Amino acid sequence: ALFAQVGAMANETGALVGFGYSTPVTGNAAGKTVANMFALVLPDGSVGIKYQKVHPVPFVETSVEPGILPVEPIATPLGTIGAAICFDYDFPNFLRSAAERASLMLQPGEDWGPIGILHARMDAMRAVENGFTLFRCSSGGVSGVYGPYGDIVLEAVLGTEKLNYDDLMLGYTAQIPIMPRVSTLYSLIGGALGYLCVMVWLAL
């Protein structure tokens, strides 16, 4: 029912609609009971991306079953779009794979307290490393649009630690620049240059 409703909305508006959701898991040997998911529905109502979070947050998402692989970016009229969820962006090698060929990456997430701005800026570095534009939507934290050259197109605090709903900013609109992917050395070789520098330093 959820996908049918979102598909109808996307079809009616001609928009791409991304949303996070959880789904029950049964038969997991480790006793995990839920999957943390993200979907991107295309203007024709079809599902372009359906992704299960690979890196649950330790000690926080104890009941969440981890996914196995990143989702492959898809071609859209707005460019090649990929996605990963929240804590996934803390893993540079994983993100390098997930963002391969993507010009725009989507990141639903949830942060709390002072970690919000720190996490947002950390994730913005993934955009610089891999040459994509990042559209980050965080409940209870910092959302924004970050460019491949380190530029902050938009940054907005969407929540507070105490979740005072009288003061809470529940949404925002942003003009996301449609930019081609930028070729970067990191996207080609990852952290190999850093390891090489260490090896040279040890050899001196």
CSV table of C-alpha atoms in Angstrom, one decimal:
chain,number,residue,atom,x,y,z
A,1,ALA,CA,0.0,0.0,0.0
A,2,LEU,CA,2.8,2.4,0.8
A,3,PHE,CA,4.6,2.0,-2.5
A,4,ALA,CA,1.3,2.2,-4.4
A,5,GLN,CA,0.5,5.5,-2.7
A,6,VAL,CA,4.0,7.0,-3.2
A,7,GLY,CA,4.0,5.7,-6.8
A,8,ALA,CA,0.7,7.5,-7.5
A,9,MET,CA,2.0,10.7,-5.9
A,10,ALA,CA,5.2,10.5,-8.1
A,11,ASN,CA,3.2,9.9,-11.2
A,12,GLU,CA,0.8,12.7,-10.5
A,13,THR,CA,3.5,15.3,-9.8
A,14,GLY,CA,6.1,14.0,-12.2
A,15,ALA,CA,8.6,14.0,-9.3
A,16,LEU,CA,11.2,11.6,-8.0
A,17,VAL,CA,10.2,10.7,-4.4
A,18,GLY,CA,12.7,9.2,-2.0
A,19,PHE,CA,11.7,7.9,1.5
A,20,GLY,CA,13.0,5.8,4.3
A,21,TYR,CA,11.1,3.1,6.0
A,22,SER,CA,11.6,-0.1,8.1
A,23,THR,CA,10.3,-3.5,7.3
A,24,PRO,CA,10.1,-6.6,9.5
A,25,VAL,CA,12.7,-9.4,9.2
A,26,THR,CA,12.0,-13.0,10.0
A,27,GLY,CA,14.3,-16.0,10.3
A,28,ASN,CA,17.5,-14.0,11.0
A,29,ALA,CA,20.0,-16.3,12.7
A,30,ALA,CA,21.4,-13.4,14.8
A,31,GLY,CA,17.9,-12.5,16.0
A,32,LYS,CA,17.6,-9.3,14.0
A,33,THR,CA,14.0,-8.2,13.5
A,34,VAL,CA,13.9,-5.2,11.2
A,35,ALA,CA,15.6,-3.8,8.1
A,36,ASN,CA,16.4,-0.1,7.7
A,37,MET,CA,15.4,0.7,4.1
A,38,PHE,CA,15.4,3.5,1.5
A,39,ALA,CA,13.5,3.7,-1.8
A,40,LEU,CA,13.4,6.1,-4.7
A,41,VAL,CA,10.3,6.1,-6.8
A,42,LEU,CA,10.5,7.4,-10.3
A,43,PRO,CA,7.9,9.7,-12.0
A,44,ASP,CA,6.3,6.8,-13.8
A,45,GLY,CA,5.5,5.2,-10.4
A,46,SER,CA,8.2,2.5,-10.7
A,47,VAL,CA,10.8,1.8,-8.0
A,48,GLY,CA,14.2,2.9,-9.2
A,49,ILE,CA,16.2,2.2,-6.0
A,50,LYS,CA,15.4,-0.1,-3.1
A,51,TYR,CA,18.3,-0.3,-0.6
A,52,GLN,CA,18.9,-2.0,2.7
A,53,LYS,CA,21.3,-0.2,5.1
A,54,VAL,CA,24.6,-2.1,5.2
A,55,HIS,CA,26.1,-0.5,8.3
A,56,PRO,CA,23.7,-0.3,11.3
A,57,VAL,CA,24.9,2.0,14.1
A,58,PRO,CA,26.6,-0.1,16.9
A,59,PHE,CA,24.7,-0.2,20.2
A,60,VAL,CA,21.9,1.9,18.7
A,61,GLU,CA,20.4,-0.3,15.9
A,62,THR,CA,20.9,-3.6,17.7
A,63,SER,CA,17.8,-5.1,16.1
A,64,VAL,CA,18.6,-4.0,12.6
A,65,GLU,CA,19.7,-6.6,10.0
A,66,PRO,CA,22.6,-5.3,7.9
A,67,GLY,CA,22.3,-5.4,4.1
A,68,ILE,CA,25.0,-7.0,2.0
A,69,LEU,CA,25.8,-4.8,-0.9
A,70,PRO,CA,25.5,-1.1,-2.0
A,71,VAL,CA,22.8,-0.3,-4.5
A,72,GLU,CA,23.8,0.5,-8.0
A,73,PRO,CA,23.2,4.2,-9.1
A,74,ILE,CA,20.5,4.7,-11.7
A,75,ALA,CA,20.2,7.0,-14.7
A,76,THR,CA,17.5,9.6,-14.4
A,77,PRO,CA,16.6,12.9,-16.2
A,78,LEU,CA,18.4,14.6,-13.2
A,79,GLY,CA,21.6,12.7,-13.7
A,80,THR,CA,22.9,9.4,-12.3
A,81,ILE,CA,21.5,9.0,-8.8
A,82,GLY,CA,22.7,6.7,-6.0
A,83,ALA,CA,21.9,6.3,-2.3
A,84,ALA,CA,23.1,5.1,1.0
A,85,ILE,CA,21.7,5.5,4.5
A,86,CYS,CA,23.2,7.6,7.4
A,87,PHE,CA,26.1,5.7,9.0
A,88,ASP,CA,26.9,4.1,5.6
A,89,TYR,CA,28.6,7.4,4.7
A,90,ASP,CA,31.1,6.9,7.5
A,91,PHE,CA,32.8,4.1,5.5
A,92,PRO,CA,34.9,5.7,2.7
A,93,ASN,CA,35.6,2.5,0.8
A,94,PHE,CA,32.0,1.5,0.9
A,95,LEU,CA,30.8,4.9,-0.3
A,96,ARG,CA,33.4,4.9,-3.1
A,97,SER,CA,31.7,1.8,-4.4
A,98,ALA,CA,28.2,2.9,-3.8
A,99,ALA,CA,28.8,6.2,-5.5
A,100,GLU,CA,30.5,4.8,-8.6
A,101,ARG,CA,29.3,6.9,-11.7
A,102,ALA,CA,26.8,8.8,-9.5
A,103,SER,CA,26.5,12.6,-10.0
A,104,LEU,CA,24.0,12.9,-7.1
A,105,MET,CA,23.9,10.9,-3.9
A,106,LEU,CA,20.9,10.8,-1.6
A,107,GLN,CA,21.3,10.3,2.2
A,108,PRO,CA,18.4,9.8,4.6
A,109,GLY,CA,19.6,9.8,8.2
A,110,GLU,CA,18.9,10.5,11.8
A,111,ASP,CA,21.3,12.3,14.1
A,112,TRP,CA,21.1,13.7,17.6
A,113,GLY,CA,22.7,16.4,19.7
A,114,PRO,CA,26.1,17.9,18.7
A,115,ILE,CA,26.9,14.9,16.4
A,116,GLY,CA,24.5,16.4,13.8
A,117,ILE,CA,26.8,19.1,12.4
A,118,LEU,CA,29.9,16.9,12.7
A,119,HIS,CA,28.3,14.0,10.8
A,120,ALA,CA,27.0,16.4,8.1
A,121,ARG,CA,30.5,17.8,7.5
A,122,MET,CA,32.0,14.3,7.5
A,123,ASP,CA,29.6,13.2,4.9
A,124,ALA,CA,30.2,16.3,2.8
A,125,MET,CA,33.8,15.0,2.5
A,126,ARG,CA,32.5,11.9,0.7
A,127,ALA,CA,31.1,14.3,-1.9
A,128,VAL,CA,34.5,16.0,-2.4
A,129,GLU,CA,36.4,12.7,-2.4
A,130,ASN,CA,34.1,11.1,-5.0
A,131,GLY,CA,33.1,14.1,-7.1
A,132,PHE,CA,29.3,14.0,-6.5
A,133,THR,CA,26.6,16.3,-5.1
A,134,LEU,CA,25.2,15.2,-1.8
A,135,PHE,CA,21.5,15.7,-0.8
A,136,ARG,CA,21.3,14.9,2.9
A,137,CYS,CA,18.0,14.7,4.8
A,138,SER,CA,18.4,14.1,8.5
A,139,SER,CA,15.6,14.0,11.1
A,140,GLY,CA,16.7,15.5,14.3
A,141,GLY,CA,20.0,16.7,12.8
A,142,VAL,CA,21.6,18.7,10.0
A,143,SER,CA,20.3,18.4,6.5
A,144,GLY,CA,21.8,20.0,3.4
A,145,VAL,CA,23.1,20.0,-0.1
A,146,TYR,CA,26.9,19.8,-0.5
A,147,GLY,CA,28.8,20.1,-3.8
A,148,PRO,CA,31.7,18.2,-5.2
A,149,TYR,CA,34.1,21.2,-4.6
A,150,GLY,CA,33.3,21.5,-0.9
A,151,ASP,CA,30.7,24.1,-1.4
A,152,ILE,CA,27.7,24.2,0.9
A,153,VAL,CA,24.6,24.9,-1.2
A,154,LEU,CA,22.2,24.6,1.7
A,155,GLU,CA,22.5,23.6,5.4
A,156,ALA,CA,19.5,23.5,7.7
A,157,VAL,CA,18.9,22.2,11.2
A,158,LEU,CA,15.8,20.1,11.1
A,159,GLY,CA,15.6,19.0,14.7
A,160,THR,CA,16.7,19.6,18.3
A,161,GLU,CA,18.0,17.2,20.9
A,162,LYS,CA,14.9,17.6,23.0
A,163,LEU,CA,12.6,17.5,19.9
A,164,ASN,CA,10.6,20.6,20.8
A,165,TYR,CA,8.0,20.4,18.1
A,166,ASP,CA,6.9,24.0,18.6
A,167,ASP,CA,10.4,25.1,17.4
A,168,LEU,CA,11.2,22.2,15.1
A,169,MET,CA,11.8,22.8,11.4
A,170,LEU,CA,9.8,20.0,9.8
A,171,GLY,CA,10.9,20.5,6.2
A,172,TYR,CA,12.6,22.7,3.7
A,173,THR,CA,13.0,23.2,0.0
A,174,ALA,CA,16.2,23.5,-1.9
A,175,GLN,CA,17.4,24.1,-5.4
A,176,ILE,CA,19.9,21.3,-6.1
A,177,PRO,CA,22.3,22.1,-8.8
A,178,ILE,CA,22.3,19.5,-11.6
A,179,MET,CA,26.0,19.0,-12.1
A,180,PRO,CA,28.0,16.3,-13.8
A,181,ARG,CA,30.1,14.0,-11.8
A,182,VAL,CA,33.7,15.4,-11.2
A,183,SER,CA,36.6,13.0,-11.8
A,184,THR,CA,38.8,12.7,-8.7
A,185,LEU,CA,41.9,10.9,-7.9
A,186,TYR,CA,40.3,9.3,-4.8
A,187,SER,CA,37.4,7.9,-6.8
A,188,LEU,CA,40.0,6.1,-9.0
A,189,ILE,CA,42.5,4.8,-6.4
A,190,GLY,CA,40.8,5.2,-3.0
A,191,GLY,CA,43.1,5.4,-0.1
A,192,ALA,CA,46.1,3.9,-1.9
A,193,LEU,CA,47.9,7.2,-2.1
A,194,GLY,CA,47.8,7.6,1.7
A,195,TYR,CA,49.2,4.0,2.2
A,196,LEU,CA,51.9,4.7,-0.4
A,197,CYS,CA,53.0,7.9,1.5
A,198,VAL,CA,53.2,5.9,4.7
A,199,MET,CA,55.3,3.2,3.0
A,200,VAL,CA,57.7,5.8,1.6
A,201,TRP,CA,57.9,7.5,5.0
A,202,LEU,CA,58.8,4.2,6.7
A,203,ALA,CA,61.4,3.4,4.0
A,204,LEU,CA,63.2,6.7,4.6
